[in-house]
Amino acid sequence: MSSTVSDHLLERLAANGVHRVYGYPGDGINGIMGAMNRAGGGIDGSGPLEFVQVRHEEMAAFMACAHAKFTGEVGVCLSTSGPGAIHLLNGLYDAKLDHQPVVAIVGQQAQTALGGNYQQEVDLVSLFKDVAHEYVHMATDPAQIRHLVDRAIRIAKAERTVTCLIVPNDLQEEDAVPGAPHAHGTVHSGPGYSEPARVPGAAALQQAAAILNAGERVAILAGAGALHATDELIEIADLLGAGVAKALLGKAAVPDDLPFVTGSIGLLGTKPSWDLMQDCDTLLMVGSSFPYSEFLPEEGAARGVQIDIDAKMIGIRYPMEVNLVGDSAQTLRALTGLIQRKADRTWRETVEANVAEWWKVLEARAMNPGEPINPQRVFSELSPRLPENCILSADSGSAANWYARDVKLRRGMKASLSGTLATMGPGVPYAIAAKFAFPDRVAIALVGDGAMQMNGNAELVTIAKYWQRWSDPRLIVLVLNNRDLNQVTWEQRAMAGDPKFEAAQELPDFPYAAYAELIGLRGIRVETPEEIGPAWDAALVADRPVVIEALTDPEVPALPPHITFDEAKSLTRALLKRDPGSREIIRRSFREKLEEFLPRS
Ligand SMILES: Cc1ncc(C[n+]2csc(CCOP(=O)(O)OP(=O)(O)O)c2C)c(N)n1
Ligand SMILES: [Mg+2]
C-alpha cells in the first residue's frame, strides 16, 4: 500500500520533533488513526509517535498545553471534526493565554460534502480563527501537508502560541505527495527552528542599570517568562539587595526556601509580597504580565524596569521607565554586569524579616482547627514532604490559594496551573502529561471537588489505563472535598457582598477515594487532621497512583493577603444577609487576622 496523506502527516510531525499526540478518535480522523496504528503509535509505544487516549478532547488540549509548559517542546493534540473539535477549545485557550506552543490537528468531513449542511460539518477555520489566529489552515491538497506541518510547528514555537491544521477525512486517505515537482505554485519547506539570542541594546541596558543602581528599595516580580532564569534572578536580587515576589505561573522561577523570596503576589498572594510592592522605590518586572494593578506600586511611587520577550506584553501593567525586550535569562545576565552591589542591606533585612514572620503566620494558620479539616494544613503538611524534582499542578479553586501560599517549592521542582484563563479542570490532565513527559518523577495534582466532578473523575480512568507504563508509578491527586464551589462562594461574599447561594454553590458529595479503589488505584480518605501527614506518607511510597480525599472546611476564608476596606465591607454585608456559614466564618477570619499580630518566637 502506498503511503497516504495521513502517513505523511505523521512522518512530518516526527521530523519536526513531535513524539507524543494526545487525542480522541472519530470518523473525521479515521485516516490519521489508521496511519497512527501503522506507525506503531499504539500501546507498545514502538513507533516514533505515541498516541495517548484521553476521556475528552478538552483534556487532550490541556495535556498538550502541560507538555509544552513542563518540557518546553510543542504539545500536540488531535481530535475529530465537529464535536471533537469544539471540545478542544477551552484547553487550547488555556495554552494560548499562557503563551504555550500547541498544535491542534483536527479532522473535517469530506471535501465532497463541505457546504452541504452535512453531518458534523462545522466551519472549523472560522471556529479556530481566534484561538489559532497566528496560523490556521485547512488542507485541500496532499502537497500542502509538508509545509502546513512544518509551519504549524514552527509558528507555534516562534510565537509561543496555538496553531491549527484541519484535514478533511477524504484527503487523509489520498496518496501522499511528500515532494511536489518543482514548479510555479509549489512550496518546498523544511522543518527546524532555533531560538534567536534576544538581548536588548547596550543603551537600554545602561539606562535600566542606572535606575536599578539608584534604587534603595528594589522589588523584583518574576513570572512564567523567568522560569529558566533562576540563577540570574538570584544573582541580581543579591546584588540589588532586593526581595523577589512571584506571579502564579512563575512560582518555580525561584525556590521558596530562599529568605528573600516573598512568595506569590495578588489575590492568592502573601503579605510580604504586598509589603514589598507597597514599600519599594524601584520595580524590576521579569517575564510577567501579572494583571492586578492594586497589588503593584501606586503609579509614580516606584521607578520601573521591565524585561519581557514579547513586545506586545511589555509596559502594560505599570508605566515603566525602561522596557527591555529580550529573553529574561540573557537580559538579566547582560544587566548584572552593570549592577553595583548595594552596600546598605537594610531593605533586604526588612524583606527577610517579613518573610520569616509570614512563614510563621502560615504555620499558625494551618494549625487552626477546621470542620473537620483546615485545608491549609493539608498543604503545609505536604510542603516539607515534597519529593525532589516533583511536578505539581493546581486547579482553579481554593486549592490554588493554598498552593500559592503554603507550598514551599524547592529547586528542581516544576509547577503550573491555568494562570491566565484560570479555567477549572487542568489539575488532573496536567499531572497526567507530567507523567508521560517525566515518568520517573512524582506528579501531584491539587484539585477541588468541583473540578473532579467536572472532569477529574473521568480522567482518573486515563491514569488507571496508563500508570503501569510509567517507570515511577507515583501520581497523587489531592481532592479537597468541601462540597462547595468554595473559591466562588468566597468571591461572592468578598467582592459582591452576597451571601452563599446554596443552590449554585453546594456540591453533591462523591466518594473520591472509594472510586479510585474501584478503578484499581489507591484511595485514602482523610477525615481528621491527624490523618493528613500519614496519608501523604503513604501516597508517597505507594506502588500506584493515589487519590487522597480530604474532607476540608469550606468556611476557612481564602481571602486576599491584605483585605481591602471595600472587601471587608462587602464581606460584612454578605454576613449580615444571613450567609449560612456566617458564625463559623467570623470565628475563623478573626483567628486568621489575629495570627498576623501575635508575637512569635
Ligand atoms: C470552566 C470554569 N467554570 C467556572 C469557573 C469559575 N470558578 C472558579 S473557581 C470555581 C470553584 C471551584 O470549585 P472546586 O473545584 O470545588 O474548588 P474549591 O474552590 O471548592 O476548593 C469556579 C466555579 C472557572 N474558573 N472555570
Ligand atoms: Mg469544592
JSON list of C-alpha atoms in Angstrom, two decimals, residues 380-590:
[
{"chain": "A", "resi": 380, "resn": "SER", "atom": "CA", "xyz": [1.51, 22.72, 54.87]},
{"chain": "A", "resi": 381, "resn": "GLU", "atom": "CA", "xyz": [1.91, 19.01, 55.66]},
{"chain": "A", "resi": 382, "resn": "LEU", "atom": "CA", "xyz": [2.65, 18.28, 52.01]},
{"chain": "A", "resi": 383, "resn": "SER", "atom": "CA", "xyz": [5.23, 21.03, 51.65]},
{"chain": "A", "resi": 384, "resn": "PRO", "atom": "CA", "xyz": [8.16, 19.51, 53.61]},
{"chain": "A", "resi": 385, "resn": "ARG", "atom": "CA", "xyz": [7.34, 16.07, 52.19]},
{"chain": "A", "resi": 386, "resn": "LEU", "atom": "CA", "xyz": [7.61, 17.13, 48.53]},
{"chain": "A", "resi": 387, "resn": "PRO", "atom": "CA", "xyz": [9.99, 14.71, 46.83]},
{"chain": "A", "resi": 388, "resn": "GLU", "atom": "CA", "xyz": [12.96, 16.12, 44.92]},
{"chain": "A", "resi": 389, "resn": "ASN", "atom": "CA", "xyz": [12.09, 17.12, 41.33]},
{"chain": "A", "resi": 390, "resn": "CYS", "atom": "CA", "xyz": [8.37, 16.54, 41.76]},
{"chain": "A", "resi": 391, "resn": "ILE", "atom": "CA", "xyz": [5.92, 18.20, 39.39]},
{"chain": "A", "resi": 392, "resn": "LEU", "atom": "CA", "xyz": [2.89, 19.97, 40.82]},
{"chain": "A", "resi": 393, "resn": "SER", "atom": "CA", "xyz": [-0.32, 21.09, 39.20]},
{"chain": "A", "resi": 394, "resn": "ALA", "atom": "CA", "xyz": [-3.13, 23.01, 40.81]},
{"chain": "A", "resi": 395, "resn": "ASP", "atom": "CA", "xyz": [-6.69, 23.53, 39.69]},
{"chain": "A", "resi": 396, "resn": "SER", "atom": "CA", "xyz": [-8.65, 26.78, 39.72]},
{"chain": "A", "resi": 397, "resn": "GLY", "atom": "CA", "xyz": [-10.41, 26.96, 43.04]},
{"chain": "A", "resi": 398, "resn": "SER", "atom": "CA", "xyz": [-9.41, 27.38, 46.65]},
{"chain": "A", "resi": 399, "resn": "ALA", "atom": "CA", "xyz": [-6.62, 24.83, 46.08]},
{"chain": "A", "resi": 400, "resn": "ALA", "atom": "CA", "xyz": [-4.82, 27.49, 44.04]},
{"chain": "A", "resi": 401, "resn": "ASN", "atom": "CA", "xyz": [-4.72, 29.78, 47.11]},
{"chain": "A", "resi": 402, "resn": "TRP", "atom": "CA", "xyz": [-3.14, 27.21, 49.36]},
{"chain": "A", "resi": 403, "resn": "TYR", "atom": "CA", "xyz": [-0.82, 26.01, 46.57]},
{"chain": "A", "resi": 404, "resn": "ALA", "atom": "CA", "xyz": [0.28, 29.60, 46.01]},
{"chain": "A", "resi": 405, "resn": "ARG", "atom": "CA", "xyz": [0.83, 30.43, 49.67]},
{"chain": "A", "resi": 406, "resn": "ASP", "atom": "CA", "xyz": [1.51, 27.29, 51.70]},
{"chain": "A", "resi": 407, "resn": "VAL", "atom": "CA", "xyz": [3.59, 25.13, 49.36]},
{"chain": "A", "resi": 408, "resn": "LYS", "atom": "CA", "xyz": [7.33, 25.78, 49.56]},
{"chain": "A", "resi": 409, "resn": "LEU", "atom": "CA", "xyz": [8.82, 24.82, 46.21]},
{"chain": "A", "resi": 410, "resn": "ARG", "atom": "CA", "xyz": [12.45, 23.82, 46.21]},
{"chain": "A", "resi": 411, "resn": "ARG", "atom": "CA", "xyz": [14.96, 23.99, 43.39]},
{"chain": "A", "resi": 412, "resn": "GLY", "atom": "CA", "xyz": [14.39, 21.49, 40.57]},
{"chain": "A", "resi": 413, "resn": "MET", "atom": "CA", "xyz": [10.64, 21.20, 41.03]},
{"chain": "A", "resi": 414, "resn": "LYS", "atom": "CA", "xyz": [8.17, 22.18, 38.34]},
{"chain": "A", "resi": 415, "resn": "ALA", "atom": "CA", "xyz": [4.71, 23.57, 38.96]},
{"chain": "A", "resi": 416, "resn": "SER", "atom": "CA", "xyz": [1.91, 25.02, 36.90]},
{"chain": "A", "resi": 417, "resn": "LEU", "atom": "CA", "xyz": [-1.76, 25.78, 36.59]},
{"chain": "A", "resi": 418, "resn": "SER", "atom": "CA", "xyz": [-4.10, 27.64, 34.29]},
{"chain": "A", "resi": 419, "resn": "GLY", "atom": "CA", "xyz": [-2.70, 31.08, 35.01]},
{"chain": "A", "resi": 420, "resn": "THR", "atom": "CA", "xyz": [-4.44, 33.44, 32.64]},
{"chain": "A", "resi": 421, "resn": "LEU", "atom": "CA", "xyz": [-7.61, 31.65, 31.58]},
{"chain": "A", "resi": 422, "resn": "ALA", "atom": "CA", "xyz": [-7.89, 30.33, 35.14]},
{"chain": "A", "resi": 423, "resn": "THR", "atom": "CA", "xyz": [-10.18, 27.62, 33.92]},
{"chain": "A", "resi": 424, "resn": "MET", "atom": "CA", "xyz": [-11.37, 24.78, 36.10]},
{"chain": "A", "resi": 425, "resn": "GLY", "atom": "CA", "xyz": [-10.21, 21.34, 35.05]},
{"chain": "A", "resi": 426, "resn": "PRO", "atom": "CA", "xyz": [-6.50, 21.33, 34.23]},
{"chain": "A", "resi": 427, "resn": "GLY", "atom": "CA", "xyz": [-5.23, 19.87, 37.54]},
{"chain": "A", "resi": 428, "resn": "VAL", "atom": "CA", "xyz": [-5.55, 16.16, 36.72]},
{"chain": "A", "resi": 429, "resn": "PRO", "atom": "CA", "xyz": [-4.71, 16.35, 32.98]},
{"chain": "A", "resi": 430, "resn": "TYR", "atom": "CA", "xyz": [-1.63, 18.49, 33.66]},
{"chain": "A", "resi": 431, "resn": "ALA", "atom": "CA", "xyz": [-0.39, 15.81, 36.10]},
{"chain": "A", "resi": 432, "resn": "ILE", "atom": "CA", "xyz": [-1.01, 13.08, 33.52]},
{"chain": "A", "resi": 433, "resn": "ALA", "atom": "CA", "xyz": [1.01, 14.98, 30.91]},
{"chain": "A", "resi": 434, "resn": "ALA", "atom": "CA", "xyz": [3.76, 15.46, 33.51]},
{"chain": "A", "resi": 435, "resn": "LYS", "atom": "CA", "xyz": [3.93, 11.67, 33.99]},
{"chain": "A", "resi": 436, "resn": "PHE", "atom": "CA", "xyz": [4.12, 11.00, 30.25]},
{"chain": "A", "resi": 437, "resn": "ALA", "atom": "CA", "xyz": [6.87, 13.58, 29.84]},
{"chain": "A", "resi": 438, "resn": "PHE", "atom": "CA", "xyz": [8.78, 12.60, 33.01]},
{"chain": "A", "resi": 439, "resn": "PRO", "atom": "CA", "xyz": [7.71, 9.06, 34.00]},
{"chain": "A", "resi": 440, "resn": "ASP", "atom": "CA", "xyz": [10.44, 8.90, 36.65]},
{"chain": "A", "resi": 441, "resn": "ARG", "atom": "CA", "xyz": [9.24, 11.95, 38.58]},
{"chain": "A", "resi": 442, "resn": "VAL", "atom": "CA", "xyz": [6.41, 12.20, 41.10]},
{"chain": "A", "resi": 443, "resn": "ALA", "atom": "CA", "xyz": [3.41, 14.23, 39.91]},
{"chain": "A", "resi": 444, "resn": "ILE", "atom": "CA", "xyz": [0.96, 15.76, 42.36]},
{"chain": "A", "resi": 445, "resn": "ALA", "atom": "CA", "xyz": [-2.35, 17.37, 41.35]},
{"chain": "A", "resi": 446, "resn": "LEU", "atom": "CA", "xyz": [-4.11, 19.65, 43.85]},
{"chain": "A", "resi": 447, "resn": "VAL", "atom": "CA", "xyz": [-7.77, 19.79, 42.89]},
{"chain": "A", "resi": 448, "resn": "GLY", "atom": "CA", "xyz": [-11.19, 20.84, 44.20]},
{"chain": "A", "resi": 449, "resn": "ASP", "atom": "CA", "xyz": [-14.21, 18.56, 44.29]},
{"chain": "A", "resi": 450, "resn": "GLY", "atom": "CA", "xyz": [-15.96, 20.74, 41.71]},
{"chain": "A", "resi": 451, "resn": "ALA", "atom": "CA", "xyz": [-13.12, 20.22, 39.24]},
{"chain": "A", "resi": 452, "resn": "MET", "atom": "CA", "xyz": [-13.09, 16.49, 39.98]},
{"chain": "A", "resi": 453, "resn": "GLN", "atom": "CA", "xyz": [-16.79, 16.30, 39.22]},
{"chain": "A", "resi": 454, "resn": "MET", "atom": "CA", "xyz": [-16.35, 18.47, 36.11]},
{"chain": "A", "resi": 455, "resn": "ASN", "atom": "CA", "xyz": [-13.64, 16.28, 34.57]},
{"chain": "A", "resi": 456, "resn": "GLY", "atom": "CA", "xyz": [-11.04, 14.99, 37.02]},
{"chain": "A", "resi": 457, "resn": "ASN", "atom": "CA", "xyz": [-13.00, 11.86, 37.95]},
{"chain": "A", "resi": 458, "resn": "ALA", "atom": "CA", "xyz": [-13.24, 10.87, 34.31]},
{"chain": "A", "resi": 459, "resn": "GLU", "atom": "CA", "xyz": [-9.55, 11.49, 33.75]},
{"chain": "A", "resi": 460, "resn": "LEU", "atom": "CA", "xyz": [-8.68, 9.19, 36.65]},
{"chain": "A", "resi": 461, "resn": "VAL", "atom": "CA", "xyz": [-9.71, 6.48, 34.18]},
{"chain": "A", "resi": 462, "resn": "THR", "atom": "CA", "xyz": [-6.88, 7.63, 31.91]},
{"chain": "A", "resi": 463, "resn": "ILE", "atom": "CA", "xyz": [-4.50, 7.28, 34.84]},
{"chain": "A", "resi": 464, "resn": "ALA", "atom": "CA", "xyz": [-5.87, 3.79, 35.53]},
{"chain": "A", "resi": 465, "resn": "LYS", "atom": "CA", "xyz": [-5.31, 2.91, 31.89]},
{"chain": "A", "resi": 466, "resn": "TYR", "atom": "CA", "xyz": [-1.71, 4.05, 31.62]},
{"chain": "A", "resi": 467, "resn": "TRP", "atom": "CA", "xyz": [0.03, 4.13, 35.01]},
{"chain": "A", "resi": 468, "resn": "GLN", "atom": "CA", "xyz": [1.76, 0.79, 34.63]},
{"chain": "A", "resi": 469, "resn": "ARG", "atom": "CA", "xyz": [3.76, 2.24, 31.75]},
{"chain": "A", "resi": 470, "resn": "TRP", "atom": "CA", "xyz": [5.43, 4.84, 33.99]},
{"chain": "A", "resi": 471, "resn": "SER", "atom": "CA", "xyz": [8.79, 3.84, 35.47]},
{"chain": "A", "resi": 472, "resn": "ASP", "atom": "CA", "xyz": [7.77, 5.51, 38.74]},
{"chain": "A", "resi": 473, "resn": "PRO", "atom": "CA", "xyz": [4.03, 4.97, 39.17]},
{"chain": "A", "resi": 474, "resn": "ARG", "atom": "CA", "xyz": [3.54, 7.73, 41.72]},
{"chain": "A", "resi": 475, "resn": "LEU", "atom": "CA", "xyz": [0.91, 10.24, 40.73]},
{"chain": "A", "resi": 476, "resn": "ILE", "atom": "CA", "xyz": [-1.08, 11.72, 43.59]},
{"chain": "A", "resi": 477, "resn": "VAL", "atom": "CA", "xyz": [-4.39, 13.54, 43.18]},
{"chain": "A", "resi": 478, "resn": "LEU", "atom": "CA", "xyz": [-5.41, 15.52, 46.23]},
{"chain": "A", "resi": 479, "resn": "VAL", "atom": "CA", "xyz": [-9.13, 16.26, 46.26]},
{"chain": "A", "resi": 480, "resn": "LEU", "atom": "CA", "xyz": [-10.42, 18.96, 48.59]},
{"chain": "A", "resi": 481, "resn": "ASN", "atom": "CA", "xyz": [-13.83, 17.52, 49.34]},
{"chain": "A", "resi": 482, "resn": "ASN", "atom": "CA", "xyz": [-15.54, 20.63, 50.73]},
{"chain": "A", "resi": 483, "resn": "ARG", "atom": "CA", "xyz": [-18.86, 20.05, 48.94]},
{"chain": "A", "resi": 484, "resn": "ASP", "atom": "CA", "xyz": [-18.71, 23.63, 47.73]},
{"chain": "A", "resi": 485, "resn": "LEU", "atom": "CA", "xyz": [-17.54, 25.71, 44.78]},
{"chain": "A", "resi": 486, "resn": "ASN", "atom": "CA", "xyz": [-15.61, 27.42, 47.50]},
{"chain": "A", "resi": 487, "resn": "GLN", "atom": "CA", "xyz": [-13.46, 29.93, 45.65]},
{"chain": "A", "resi": 488, "resn": "VAL", "atom": "CA", "xyz": [-16.52, 31.49, 44.06]},
{"chain": "A", "resi": 489, "resn": "THR", "atom": "CA", "xyz": [-18.51, 31.33, 47.30]},
{"chain": "A", "resi": 490, "resn": "TRP", "atom": "CA", "xyz": [-15.79, 33.50, 48.84]},
{"chain": "A", "resi": 491, "resn": "GLU", "atom": "CA", "xyz": [-15.58, 35.80, 45.83]},
{"chain": "A", "resi": 492, "resn": "GLN", "atom": "CA", "xyz": [-19.33, 36.36, 46.03]},
{"chain": "A", "resi": 493, "resn": "ARG", "atom": "CA", "xyz": [-19.03, 37.20, 49.71]},
{"chain": "A", "resi": 494, "resn": "ALA", "atom": "CA", "xyz": [-15.95, 39.42, 49.49]},
{"chain": "A", "resi": 495, "resn": "MET", "atom": "CA", "xyz": [-16.50, 41.14, 46.16]},
{"chain": "A", "resi": 496, "resn": "ALA", "atom": "CA", "xyz": [-20.25, 41.28, 45.60]},
{"chain": "A", "resi": 497, "resn": "GLY", "atom": "CA", "xyz": [-21.28, 41.30, 49.26]},
{"chain": "A", "resi": 498, "resn": "ASP", "atom": "CA", "xyz": [-23.65, 38.41, 48.60]},
{"chain": "A", "resi": 499, "resn": "PRO", "atom": "CA", "xyz": [-24.28, 35.52, 50.93]},
{"chain": "A", "resi": 500, "resn": "LYS", "atom": "CA", "xyz": [-23.63, 31.97, 49.82]},
{"chain": "A", "resi": 501, "resn": "PHE", "atom": "CA", "xyz": [-26.21, 30.98, 47.19]},
{"chain": "A", "resi": 502, "resn": "GLU", "atom": "CA", "xyz": [-26.57, 27.38, 48.20]},
{"chain": "A", "resi": 503, "resn": "ALA", "atom": "CA", "xyz": [-28.44, 26.24, 45.09]},
{"chain": "A", "resi": 504, "resn": "ALA", "atom": "CA", "xyz": [-25.48, 27.29, 42.95]},
{"chain": "A", "resi": 505, "resn": "GLN", "atom": "CA", "xyz": [-22.57, 26.70, 45.30]},
{"chain": "A", "resi": 506, "resn": "GLU", "atom": "CA", "xyz": [-23.19, 23.45, 47.14]},
{"chain": "A", "resi": 507, "resn": "LEU", "atom": "CA", "xyz": [-21.89, 20.29, 45.53]},
{"chain": "A", "resi": 508, "resn": "PRO", "atom": "CA", "xyz": [-23.16, 16.78, 45.98]},
{"chain": "A", "resi": 509, "resn": "ASP", "atom": "CA", "xyz": [-20.84, 14.53, 47.92]},
{"chain": "A", "resi": 510, "resn": "PHE", "atom": "CA", "xyz": [-18.94, 11.86, 45.99]},
{"chain": "A", "resi": 511, "resn": "PRO", "atom": "CA", "xyz": [-16.71, 9.02, 47.28]},
{"chain": "A", "resi": 512, "resn": "TYR", "atom": "CA", "xyz": [-13.47, 10.03, 45.50]},
{"chain": "A", "resi": 513, "resn": "ALA", "atom": "CA", "xyz": [-11.20, 7.64, 47.41]},
{"chain": "A", "resi": 514, "resn": "ALA", "atom": "CA", "xyz": [-13.56, 4.69, 47.12]},
{"chain": "A", "resi": 515, "resn": "TYR", "atom": "CA", "xyz": [-13.98, 5.37, 43.40]},
{"chain": "A", "resi": 516, "resn": "ALA", "atom": "CA", "xyz": [-10.20, 5.40, 42.97]},
{"chain": "A", "resi": 517, "resn": "GLU", "atom": "CA", "xyz": [-10.03, 1.95, 44.60]},
{"chain": "A", "resi": 518, "resn": "LEU", "atom": "CA", "xyz": [-12.82, 0.71, 42.33]},
{"chain": "A", "resi": 519, "resn": "ILE", "atom": "CA", "xyz": [-10.80, 1.51, 39.23]},
{"chain": "A", "resi": 520, "resn": "GLY", "atom": "CA", "xyz": [-7.58, -0.05, 40.52]},
{"chain": "A", "resi": 521, "resn": "LEU", "atom": "CA", "xyz": [-5.86, 2.97, 42.04]},
{"chain": "A", "resi": 522, "resn": "ARG", "atom": "CA", "xyz": [-5.35, 3.58, 45.74]},
{"chain": "A", "resi": 523, "resn": "GLY", "atom": "CA", "xyz": [-7.75, 5.80, 47.62]},
{"chain": "A", "resi": 524, "resn": "ILE", "atom": "CA", "xyz": [-7.15, 7.37, 51.02]},
{"chain": "A", "resi": 525, "resn": "ARG", "atom": "CA", "xyz": [-9.93, 9.25, 52.76]},
{"chain": "A", "resi": 526, "resn": "VAL", "atom": "CA", "xyz": [-8.67, 11.77, 55.31]},
{"chain": "A", "resi": 527, "resn": "GLU", "atom": "CA", "xyz": [-11.28, 12.67, 57.90]},
{"chain": "A", "resi": 528, "resn": "THR", "atom": "CA", "xyz": [-9.22, 14.15, 60.74]},
{"chain": "A", "resi": 529, "resn": "PRO", "atom": "CA", "xyz": [-6.19, 16.48, 60.85]},
{"chain": "A", "resi": 530, "resn": "GLU", "atom": "CA", "xyz": [-4.07, 13.73, 62.41]},
{"chain": "A", "resi": 531, "resn": "GLU", "atom": "CA", "xyz": [-4.53, 11.59, 59.30]},
{"chain": "A", "resi": 532, "resn": "ILE", "atom": "CA", "xyz": [-3.12, 14.17, 56.89]},
{"chain": "A", "resi": 533, "resn": "GLY", "atom": "CA", "xyz": [0.60, 13.52, 57.39]},
{"chain": "A", "resi": 534, "resn": "PRO", "atom": "CA", "xyz": [0.28, 9.72, 57.31]},
{"chain": "A", "resi": 535, "resn": "ALA", "atom": "CA", "xyz": [-1.85, 9.99, 54.15]},
{"chain": "A", "resi": 536, "resn": "TRP", "atom": "CA", "xyz": [0.87, 11.93, 52.31]},
{"chain": "A", "resi": 537, "resn": "ASP", "atom": "CA", "xyz": [3.50, 9.49, 53.59]},
{"chain": "A", "resi": 538, "resn": "ALA", "atom": "CA", "xyz": [1.50, 6.51, 52.37]},
{"chain": "A", "resi": 539, "resn": "ALA", "atom": "CA", "xyz": [0.81, 8.08, 48.97]},
{"chain": "A", "resi": 540, "resn": "LEU", "atom": "CA", "xyz": [4.49, 8.92, 48.52]},
{"chain": "A", "resi": 541, "resn": "VAL", "atom": "CA", "xyz": [5.56, 5.30, 48.96]},
{"chain": "A", "resi": 542, "resn": "ALA", "atom": "CA", "xyz": [2.60, 3.74, 47.15]},
{"chain": "A", "resi": 543, "resn": "ASP", "atom": "CA", "xyz": [3.15, 1.32, 44.28]},
{"chain": "A", "resi": 544, "resn": "ARG", "atom": "CA", "xyz": [0.47, 3.00, 42.18]},
{"chain": "A", "resi": 545, "resn": "PRO", "atom": "CA", "xyz": [-1.33, 6.33, 41.73]},
{"chain": "A", "resi": 546, "resn": "VAL", "atom": "CA", "xyz": [-3.27, 7.52, 44.77]},
{"chain": "A", "resi": 547, "resn": "VAL", "atom": "CA", "xyz": [-6.29, 9.74, 45.30]},
{"chain": "A", "resi": 548, "resn": "ILE", "atom": "CA", "xyz": [-6.20, 11.50, 48.68]},
{"chain": "A", "resi": 549, "resn": "GLU", "atom": "CA", "xyz": [-9.66, 12.73, 49.52]},
{"chain": "A", "resi": 550, "resn": "ALA", "atom": "CA", "xyz": [-9.52, 15.26, 52.34]},
{"chain": "A", "resi": 551, "resn": "LEU", "atom": "CA", "xyz": [-12.74, 16.40, 53.98]},
{"chain": "A", "resi": 552, "resn": "THR", "atom": "CA", "xyz": [-11.97, 20.10, 54.18]},
{"chain": "A", "resi": 553, "resn": "ASP", "atom": "CA", "xyz": [-13.78, 23.01, 55.72]},
{"chain": "A", "resi": 554, "resn": "PRO", "atom": "CA", "xyz": [-15.44, 25.43, 53.28]},
{"chain": "A", "resi": 555, "resn": "GLU", "atom": "CA", "xyz": [-15.64, 28.18, 55.91]},
{"chain": "A", "resi": 556, "resn": "VAL", "atom": "CA", "xyz": [-11.89, 28.83, 56.11]},
{"chain": "A", "resi": 557, "resn": "PRO", "atom": "CA", "xyz": [-11.50, 32.15, 54.31]},
{"chain": "A", "resi": 558, "resn": "ALA", "atom": "CA", "xyz": [-9.39, 32.20, 51.17]},
{"chain": "A", "resi": 559, "resn": "LEU", "atom": "CA", "xyz": [-9.06, 35.95, 51.41]},
{"chain": "A", "resi": 560, "resn": "PRO", "atom": "CA", "xyz": [-6.52, 38.27, 49.81]},
{"chain": "A", "resi": 561, "resn": "PRO", "atom": "CA", "xyz": [-3.44, 38.78, 52.00]},
{"chain": "A", "resi": 562, "resn": "HIS", "atom": "CA", "xyz": [-4.26, 42.37, 52.68]},
{"chain": "A", "resi": 563, "resn": "ILE", "atom": "CA", "xyz": [-8.03, 42.55, 52.72]},
{"chain": "A", "resi": 564, "resn": "THR", "atom": "CA", "xyz": [-9.08, 45.96, 51.46]},
{"chain": "A", "resi": 565, "resn": "PHE", "atom": "CA", "xyz": [-11.64, 48.18, 53.08]},
{"chain": "A", "resi": 566, "resn": "ASP", "atom": "CA", "xyz": [-14.15, 47.59, 50.28]},
{"chain": "A", "resi": 567, "resn": "GLU", "atom": "CA", "xyz": [-13.74, 43.83, 50.51]},
{"chain": "A", "resi": 568, "resn": "ALA", "atom": "CA", "xyz": [-14.16, 43.91, 54.27]},
{"chain": "A", "resi": 569, "resn": "LYS", "atom": "CA", "xyz": [-17.31, 45.99, 53.80]},
{"chain": "A", "resi": 570, "resn": "SER", "atom": "CA", "xyz": [-18.71, 43.54, 51.23]},
{"chain": "A", "resi": 571, "resn": "LEU", "atom": "CA", "xyz": [-17.92, 40.59, 53.44]},
{"chain": "A", "resi": 572, "resn": "THR", "atom": "CA", "xyz": [-19.68, 42.15, 56.40]},
{"chain": "A", "resi": 573, "resn": "ARG", "atom": "CA", "xyz": [-22.66, 42.88, 54.17]},
{"chain": "A", "resi": 574, "resn": "ALA", "atom": "CA", "xyz": [-22.74, 39.26, 52.99]},
{"chain": "A", "resi": 575, "resn": "LEU", "atom": "CA", "xyz": [-22.64, 38.00, 56.53]},
{"chain": "A", "resi": 576, "resn": "LEU", "atom": "CA", "xyz": [-25.39, 40.38, 57.63]},
{"chain": "A", "resi": 577, "resn": "LYS", "atom": "CA", "xyz": [-27.53, 38.96, 54.83]},
{"chain": "A", "resi": 578, "resn": "ARG", "atom": "CA", "xyz": [-27.56, 35.71, 56.81]},
{"chain": "A", "resi": 579, "resn": "ASP", "atom": "CA", "xyz": [-24.94, 33.73, 54.99]},
{"chain": "A", "resi": 580, "resn": "PRO", "atom": "CA", "xyz": [-25.46, 30.14, 56.11]},
{"chain": "A", "resi": 581, "resn": "GLY", "atom": "CA", "xyz": [-21.83, 29.92, 57.22]},
{"chain": "A", "resi": 582, "resn": "SER", "atom": "CA", "xyz": [-21.59, 33.31, 58.94]},
{"chain": "A", "resi": 583, "resn": "ARG", "atom": "CA", "xyz": [-20.90, 32.29, 62.55]},
{"chain": "A", "resi": 584, "resn": "GLU", "atom": "CA", "xyz": [-18.08, 29.97, 61.59]},
{"chain": "A", "resi": 585, "resn": "ILE", "atom": "CA", "xyz": [-16.61, 32.48, 59.15]},
{"chain": "A", "resi": 586, "resn": "ILE", "atom": "CA", "xyz": [-16.46, 35.27, 61.68]},
{"chain": "A", "resi": 587, "resn": "ARG", "atom": "CA", "xyz": [-14.77, 32.97, 64.18]},
{"chain": "A", "resi": 588, "resn": "ARG", "atom": "CA", "xyz": [-12.15, 31.78, 61.67]},
{"chain": "A", "resi": 589, "resn": "SER", "atom": "CA", "xyz": [-11.48, 35.11, 59.97]},
{"chain": "A", "resi": 590, "resn": "PHE", "atom": "CA", "xyz": [-10.80, 36.75, 63.31]}
]
